[in-house]
XYZ file of C-alpha atoms in Angstrom:
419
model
C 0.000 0.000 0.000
C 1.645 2.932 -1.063
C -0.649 5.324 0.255
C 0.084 6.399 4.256
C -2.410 9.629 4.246
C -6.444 9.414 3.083
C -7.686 12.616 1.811
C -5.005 14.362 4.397
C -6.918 13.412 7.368
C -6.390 9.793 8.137
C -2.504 8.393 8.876
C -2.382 4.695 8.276
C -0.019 2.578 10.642
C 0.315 -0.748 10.905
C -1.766 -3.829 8.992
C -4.705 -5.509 11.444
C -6.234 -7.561 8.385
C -6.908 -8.837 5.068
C -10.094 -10.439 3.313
C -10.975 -11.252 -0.028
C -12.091 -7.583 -1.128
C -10.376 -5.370 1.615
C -7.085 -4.841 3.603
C -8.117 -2.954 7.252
C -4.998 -0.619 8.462
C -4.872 0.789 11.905
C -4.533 4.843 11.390
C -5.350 8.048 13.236
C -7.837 10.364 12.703
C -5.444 13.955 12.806
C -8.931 15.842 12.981
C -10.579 14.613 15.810
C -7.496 12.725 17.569
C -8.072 9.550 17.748
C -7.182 6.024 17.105
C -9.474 4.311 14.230
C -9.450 1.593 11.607
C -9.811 2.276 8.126
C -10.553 -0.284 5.779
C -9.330 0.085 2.163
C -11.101 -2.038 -0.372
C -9.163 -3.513 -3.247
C -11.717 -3.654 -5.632
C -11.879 -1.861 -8.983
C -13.880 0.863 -10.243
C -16.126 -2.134 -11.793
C -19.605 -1.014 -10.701
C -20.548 -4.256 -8.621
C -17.622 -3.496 -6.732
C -18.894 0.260 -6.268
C -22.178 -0.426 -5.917
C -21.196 -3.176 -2.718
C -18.812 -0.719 -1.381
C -21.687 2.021 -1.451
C -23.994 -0.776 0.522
C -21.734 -0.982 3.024
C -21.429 2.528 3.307
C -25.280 3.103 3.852
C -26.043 -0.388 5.633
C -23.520 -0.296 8.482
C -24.408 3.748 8.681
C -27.796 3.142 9.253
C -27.300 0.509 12.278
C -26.499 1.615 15.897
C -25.980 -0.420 18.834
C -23.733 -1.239 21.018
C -22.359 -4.406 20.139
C -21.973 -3.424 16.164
C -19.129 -1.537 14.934
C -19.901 2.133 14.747
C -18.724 3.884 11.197
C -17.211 7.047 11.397
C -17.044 8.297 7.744
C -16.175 7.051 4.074
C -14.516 8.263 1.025
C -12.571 8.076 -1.865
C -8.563 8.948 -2.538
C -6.779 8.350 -5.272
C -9.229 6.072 -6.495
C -9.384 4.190 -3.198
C -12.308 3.418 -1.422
C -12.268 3.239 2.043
C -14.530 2.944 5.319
C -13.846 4.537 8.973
C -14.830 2.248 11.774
C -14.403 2.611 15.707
C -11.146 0.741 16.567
C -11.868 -2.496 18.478
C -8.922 -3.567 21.149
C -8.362 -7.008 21.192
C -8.490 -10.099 19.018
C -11.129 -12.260 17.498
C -13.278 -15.173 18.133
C -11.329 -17.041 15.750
C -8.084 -16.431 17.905
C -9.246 -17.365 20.450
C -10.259 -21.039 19.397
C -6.662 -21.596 18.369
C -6.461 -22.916 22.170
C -9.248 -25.073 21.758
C -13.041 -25.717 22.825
C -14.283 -22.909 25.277
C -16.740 -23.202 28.217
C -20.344 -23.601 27.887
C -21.073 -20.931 30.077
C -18.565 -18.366 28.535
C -19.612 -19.357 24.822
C -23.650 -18.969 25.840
C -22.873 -15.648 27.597
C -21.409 -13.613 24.511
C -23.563 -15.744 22.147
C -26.407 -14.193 24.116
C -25.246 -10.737 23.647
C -24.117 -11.707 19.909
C -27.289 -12.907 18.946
C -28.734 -9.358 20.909
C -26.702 -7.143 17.719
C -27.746 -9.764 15.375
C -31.399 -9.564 15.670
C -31.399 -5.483 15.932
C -29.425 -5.979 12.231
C -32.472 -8.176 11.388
C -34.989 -5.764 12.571
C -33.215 -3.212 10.733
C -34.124 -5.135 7.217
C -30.587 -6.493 6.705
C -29.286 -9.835 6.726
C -25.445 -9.969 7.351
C -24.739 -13.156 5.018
C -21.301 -13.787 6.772
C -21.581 -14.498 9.936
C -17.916 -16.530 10.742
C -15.885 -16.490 14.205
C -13.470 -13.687 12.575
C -16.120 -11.283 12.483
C -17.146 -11.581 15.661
C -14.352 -9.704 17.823
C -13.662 -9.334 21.476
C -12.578 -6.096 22.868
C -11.552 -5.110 26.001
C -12.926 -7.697 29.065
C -13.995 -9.575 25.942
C -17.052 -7.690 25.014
C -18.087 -9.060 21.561
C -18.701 -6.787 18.549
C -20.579 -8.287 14.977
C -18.646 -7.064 12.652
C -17.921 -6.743 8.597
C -20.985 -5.984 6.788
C -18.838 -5.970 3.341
C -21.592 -8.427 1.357
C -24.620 -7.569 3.781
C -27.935 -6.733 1.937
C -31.163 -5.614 3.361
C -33.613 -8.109 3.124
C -34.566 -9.564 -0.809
C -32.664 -7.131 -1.897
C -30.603 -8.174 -5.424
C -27.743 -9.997 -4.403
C -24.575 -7.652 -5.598
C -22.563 -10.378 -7.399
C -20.244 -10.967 -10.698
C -21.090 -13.871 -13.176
C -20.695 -17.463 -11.373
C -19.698 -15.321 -8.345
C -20.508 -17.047 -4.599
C -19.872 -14.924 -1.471
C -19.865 -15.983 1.759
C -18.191 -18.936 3.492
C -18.737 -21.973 2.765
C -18.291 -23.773 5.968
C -20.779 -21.596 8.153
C -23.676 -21.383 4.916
C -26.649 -22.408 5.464
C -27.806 -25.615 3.366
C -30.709 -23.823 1.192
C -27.508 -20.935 0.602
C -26.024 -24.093 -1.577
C -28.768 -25.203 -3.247
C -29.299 -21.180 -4.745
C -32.199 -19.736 -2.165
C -32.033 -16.414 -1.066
C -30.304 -15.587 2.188
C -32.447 -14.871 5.170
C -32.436 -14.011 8.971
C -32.946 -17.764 8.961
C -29.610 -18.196 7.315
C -27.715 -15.905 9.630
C -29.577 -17.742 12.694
C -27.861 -21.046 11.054
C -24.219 -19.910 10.249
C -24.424 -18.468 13.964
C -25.923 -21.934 15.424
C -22.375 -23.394 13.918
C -20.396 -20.680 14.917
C -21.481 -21.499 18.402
C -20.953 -25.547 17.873
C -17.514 -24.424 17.013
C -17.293 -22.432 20.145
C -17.814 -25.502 22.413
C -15.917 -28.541 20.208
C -13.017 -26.666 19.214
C -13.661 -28.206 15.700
C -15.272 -26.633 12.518
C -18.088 -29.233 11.951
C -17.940 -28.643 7.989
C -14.417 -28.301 7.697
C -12.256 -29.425 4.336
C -12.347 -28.006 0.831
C -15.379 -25.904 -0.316
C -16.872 -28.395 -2.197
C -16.503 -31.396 0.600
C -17.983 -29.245 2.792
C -21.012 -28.085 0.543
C -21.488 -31.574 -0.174
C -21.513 -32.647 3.737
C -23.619 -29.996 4.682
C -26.647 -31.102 2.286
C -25.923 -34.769 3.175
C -25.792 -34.820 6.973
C -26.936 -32.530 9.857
C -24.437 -31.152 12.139
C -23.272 -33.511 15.031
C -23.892 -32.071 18.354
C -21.729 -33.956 20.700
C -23.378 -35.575 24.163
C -20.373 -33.458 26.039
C -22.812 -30.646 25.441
C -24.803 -29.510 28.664
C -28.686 -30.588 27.392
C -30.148 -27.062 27.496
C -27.525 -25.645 25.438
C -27.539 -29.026 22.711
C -31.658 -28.328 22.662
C -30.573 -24.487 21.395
C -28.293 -25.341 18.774
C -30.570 -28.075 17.562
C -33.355 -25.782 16.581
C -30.727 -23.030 15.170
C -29.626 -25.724 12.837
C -32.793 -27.227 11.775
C -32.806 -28.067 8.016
C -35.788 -26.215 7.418
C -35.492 -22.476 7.840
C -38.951 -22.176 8.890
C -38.104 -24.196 11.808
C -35.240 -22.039 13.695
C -35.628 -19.461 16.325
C -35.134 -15.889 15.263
C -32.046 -13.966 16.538
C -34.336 -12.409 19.711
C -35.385 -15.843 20.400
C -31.802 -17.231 20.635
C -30.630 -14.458 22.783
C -33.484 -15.313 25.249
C -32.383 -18.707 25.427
C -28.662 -18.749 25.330
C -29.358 -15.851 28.215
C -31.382 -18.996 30.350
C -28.776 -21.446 29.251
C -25.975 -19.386 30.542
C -27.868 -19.202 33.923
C -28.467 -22.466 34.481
C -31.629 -22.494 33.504
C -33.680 -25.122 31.263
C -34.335 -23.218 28.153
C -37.989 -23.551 26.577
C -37.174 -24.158 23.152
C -40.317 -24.169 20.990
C -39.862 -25.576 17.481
C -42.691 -25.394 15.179
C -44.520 -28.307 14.245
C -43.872 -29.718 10.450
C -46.951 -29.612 8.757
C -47.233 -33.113 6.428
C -49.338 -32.387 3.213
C -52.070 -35.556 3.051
C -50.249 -37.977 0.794
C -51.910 -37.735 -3.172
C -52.378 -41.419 -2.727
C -55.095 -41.244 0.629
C -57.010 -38.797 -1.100
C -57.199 -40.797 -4.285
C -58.423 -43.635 -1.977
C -61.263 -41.601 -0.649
C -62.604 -40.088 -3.335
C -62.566 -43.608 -5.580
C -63.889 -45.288 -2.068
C -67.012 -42.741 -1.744
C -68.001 -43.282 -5.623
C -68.211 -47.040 -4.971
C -70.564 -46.721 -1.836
C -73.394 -45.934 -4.137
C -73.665 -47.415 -7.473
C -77.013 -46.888 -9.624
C -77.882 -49.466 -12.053
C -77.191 -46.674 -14.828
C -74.017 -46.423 -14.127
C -73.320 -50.412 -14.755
C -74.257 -49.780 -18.795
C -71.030 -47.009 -18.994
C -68.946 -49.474 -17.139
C -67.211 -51.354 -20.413
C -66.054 -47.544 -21.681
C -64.576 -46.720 -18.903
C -62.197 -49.955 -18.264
C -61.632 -49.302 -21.912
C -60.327 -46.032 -21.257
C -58.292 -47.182 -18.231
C -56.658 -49.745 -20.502
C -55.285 -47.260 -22.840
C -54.010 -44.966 -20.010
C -50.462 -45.043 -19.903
C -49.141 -47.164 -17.053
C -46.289 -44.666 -16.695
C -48.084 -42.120 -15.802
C -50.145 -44.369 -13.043
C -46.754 -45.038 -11.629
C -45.494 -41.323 -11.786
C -47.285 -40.158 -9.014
C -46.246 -42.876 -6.538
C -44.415 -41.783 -3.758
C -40.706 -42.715 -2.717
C -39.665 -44.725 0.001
C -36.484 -43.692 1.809
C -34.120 -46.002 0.325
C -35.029 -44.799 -3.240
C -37.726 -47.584 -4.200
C -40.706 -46.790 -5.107
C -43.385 -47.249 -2.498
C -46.888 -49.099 -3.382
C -47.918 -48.241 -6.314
C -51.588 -46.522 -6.760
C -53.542 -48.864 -8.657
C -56.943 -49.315 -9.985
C -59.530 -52.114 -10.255
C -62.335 -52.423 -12.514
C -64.589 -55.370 -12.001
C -66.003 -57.125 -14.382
C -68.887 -55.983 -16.310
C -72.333 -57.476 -17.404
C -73.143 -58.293 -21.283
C -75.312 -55.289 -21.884
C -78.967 -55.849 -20.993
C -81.796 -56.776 -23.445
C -83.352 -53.274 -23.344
C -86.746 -53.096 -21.741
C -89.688 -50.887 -20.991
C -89.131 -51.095 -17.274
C -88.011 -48.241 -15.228
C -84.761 -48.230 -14.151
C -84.543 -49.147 -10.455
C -81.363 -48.614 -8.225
C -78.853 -51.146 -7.432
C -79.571 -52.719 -3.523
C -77.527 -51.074 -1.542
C -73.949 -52.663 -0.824
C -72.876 -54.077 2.373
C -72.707 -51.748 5.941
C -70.188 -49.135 5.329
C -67.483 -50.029 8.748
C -64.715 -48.294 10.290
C -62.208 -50.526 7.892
C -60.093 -48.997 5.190
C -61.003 -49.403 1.545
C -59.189 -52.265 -0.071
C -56.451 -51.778 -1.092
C -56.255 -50.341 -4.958
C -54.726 -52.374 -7.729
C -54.612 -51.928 -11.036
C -55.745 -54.975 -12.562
C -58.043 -54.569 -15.370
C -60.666 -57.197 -15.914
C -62.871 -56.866 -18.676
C -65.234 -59.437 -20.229
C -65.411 -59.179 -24.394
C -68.355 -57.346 -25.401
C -70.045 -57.463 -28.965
C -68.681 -54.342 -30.935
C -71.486 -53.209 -33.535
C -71.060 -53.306 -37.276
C -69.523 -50.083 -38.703
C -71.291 -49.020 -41.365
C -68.656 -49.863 -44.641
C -68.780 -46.596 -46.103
C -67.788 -44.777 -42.233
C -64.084 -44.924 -41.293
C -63.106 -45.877 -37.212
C -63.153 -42.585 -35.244
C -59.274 -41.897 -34.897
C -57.360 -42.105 -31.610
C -58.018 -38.889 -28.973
C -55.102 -37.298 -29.116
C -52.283 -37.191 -26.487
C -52.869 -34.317 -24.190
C -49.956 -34.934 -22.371
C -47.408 -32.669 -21.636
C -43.849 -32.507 -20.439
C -43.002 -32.060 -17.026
C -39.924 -31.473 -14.887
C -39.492 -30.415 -11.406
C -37.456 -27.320 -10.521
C -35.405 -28.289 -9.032
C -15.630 -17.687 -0.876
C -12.471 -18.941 -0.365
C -13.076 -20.782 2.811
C -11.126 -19.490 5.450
C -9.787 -21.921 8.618
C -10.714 -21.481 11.737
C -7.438 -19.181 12.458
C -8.600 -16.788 9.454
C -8.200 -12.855 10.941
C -9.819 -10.253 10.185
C -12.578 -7.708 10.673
C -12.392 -4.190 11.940
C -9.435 -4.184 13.915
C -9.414 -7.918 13.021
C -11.153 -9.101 9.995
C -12.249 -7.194 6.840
């Protein structure tokens, strides 16, 4: 950095950091006197690079509270952009798990106060998108600070990336993050929920290269070890629940890390997964209910339909079967027809209903097969001079169903840390 002066205001000292789009520089602000840290980013004048450097700006402007970095100002010299931030004291999370797992009652303590400034940045309309151990540092008598809101957006907002373009980290993303969805509160409430497993096994639980992890983290859930005090393992279970819908918001996890770190049994409400009725069961019903009650007219039509079940494609009877869990498919949904009657002589009489069928009981409906049994029926002469209607035609359609660089645990950065 050749620079050591910003806009004649700010002297740069010595290097606290580096990330993938920033360096942060300790320096002193010659107005006001003071000790701050300035973070310079590296980008070009590109305008997603702008543009996400401009976010920052306005995002981390716009939040106050005490356990967020405060911005001082922003500019531009020499072509630099660059962001003044209070100065922070002290290291980060990430140091201090080079010396291993930390207590339960230390790591639900500043996770409570953590997850505090996380759910005022929710509130606020932004979700941070990167929440890691190295941007969450510890000043003086280890008072955390969230920190690094480089690739924050408020919430739905257009994500600010280049072609092909992932950012974030890998390790602490949550698993609909991979599979393309758009980050949420839910997300940061997940990449938190592993920052604190980290916190108490010493261990990043989806650690390796990008794409091992990626692939672990849609394959498996995170392990919670039984060394885990129960109240705090029932917390971290609903923060990394596999459906977003399911995990606490960041004001709910404060409340219960702040019991957990107490002693107290945390009440940790998960909502219920609501089950769709299976396509099958209602297909039962509805076939069951038309065969309670079966007029005598109805018998005459019954050689047309079995026809038409015969030339319905058995493919697409079998498409709507569900899976089982080792990748067979589960019973299949079948139909019977019984057997029909030769067609009546026609008479004069009036048509009288069928007696009724046997005492409708608690039982299920037999089960559905689809075994067609039809007896040959007389087809009438065709008149010579008339051609054979033509096949319906196919109204089928096609269908389909829709379907950063990682850094290690030791990774620095921040303000006064980590970019």
């Amino acid at each position: 950095m050749s620079l050591t002066t910003l806009d004649g205001r700010y002297e740069l000292g010595m290097l606290l950091g580096q990330g993938g789009m920033a360096d942060v520089f300790r320096a002193v602000d010659t107005v006001l006197g003071r000790d701050v840290a300035v973070k310079i980013f590296r980008g070009g004048s590109g305008s997603v690079d702008r543009a996400r450097f401009l976010a920052e700006c306005h995002l981390s402007a716009g939040l106050h509270h005490p356990n967020l970095v405060t911005v001082y100002d922003a500019g531009t010299d020499n072509g630099r952009d660059y962001l003044v931030m209070r100065l922070i004291e002290g290291k980060t999370l990430a140091d201090k798990l080079d010396w291993g797992a930390l207590e339960a009652s230390w790591v639900c303590e500043v996770g409570a106060v953590v997850a505090q400034a996380l759910a005022h940045v929710h509130a606020s309309g932004v979700v941070h998108r990167d929440i890691k151990p190295s941007n969450i540092l510890l000043g003086q008598g280890e008072v955390p600070y969230l920190a690094d809101f480089g690739i924050a957006l408020p919430s739905g907002a257009r994500r600010l990336t280049k072609g092909g373009q992932f950012l974030g980290t890998i390790a602490y993303t949550a698993p609909e993050q991979i599979q393309g969805a758009q980050a949420t509160a839910a997300a940061d409430v997940y990449a938190f929920g592993l920052v604190l497993l980290e916190a108490l096994t010493g261990r990043v639980e989806f650690d390796g290269p990008e794409s091992a992890a990626a692939v672990a983290k849609l394959n498996r859930a995170p392990e919670i070890p039984d060394t885990i005090p129960d109240g705090v393992a029932a917390v971290l279970k609903a923060m990394l629940s596999e459906d977003p819908a399911r995990r606490p918001t960041a004001a709910s996890c404060a409340e219960l890390l702040r019991a957990a770190a107490a002693g107290e049994a945390p009440e940790v409400t998960i909502p219920p997964v609501t089950t769709p009725e299976p396509i099958t069961e209602r297909i039962t019903e509805r076939i069951t209910r038309r065969r309670r009650v079966r007029p005598a007219y109805l018998v005459a039509g019954g050689a047309a339909i079995a026809a038409a079940v015969l030339l319905f494609p058995a493919s697409v009877l079998d498409a709507g079967s569900p899976r089982s869990e080792n990748g067979k498919a589960g019973e299949p949904t079948t139909t019977t027809v019984p057997p029909q009657a030769p067609p009546a002589v026609p008479s004069t009489r009036p048509l009288q209903p069928a007696p009724p069928g046997p005492p409708i009981t608690g039982q299920p409906p037999a089960p559905i097969t689809r075994e067609v049994v039809l007896v040959p029926q007389p087809q009438p002469q065709q008149p010579k001079d008339r051609k054979p209607p033509k096949n319906p035609p196919d109204n089928g359609g096609k269908g389909g169903d829709g379907g950063g660089k990682r850094p290690g645990p030791g990774d620095k950065g921040g303000p006064g840390r980590e970019p």
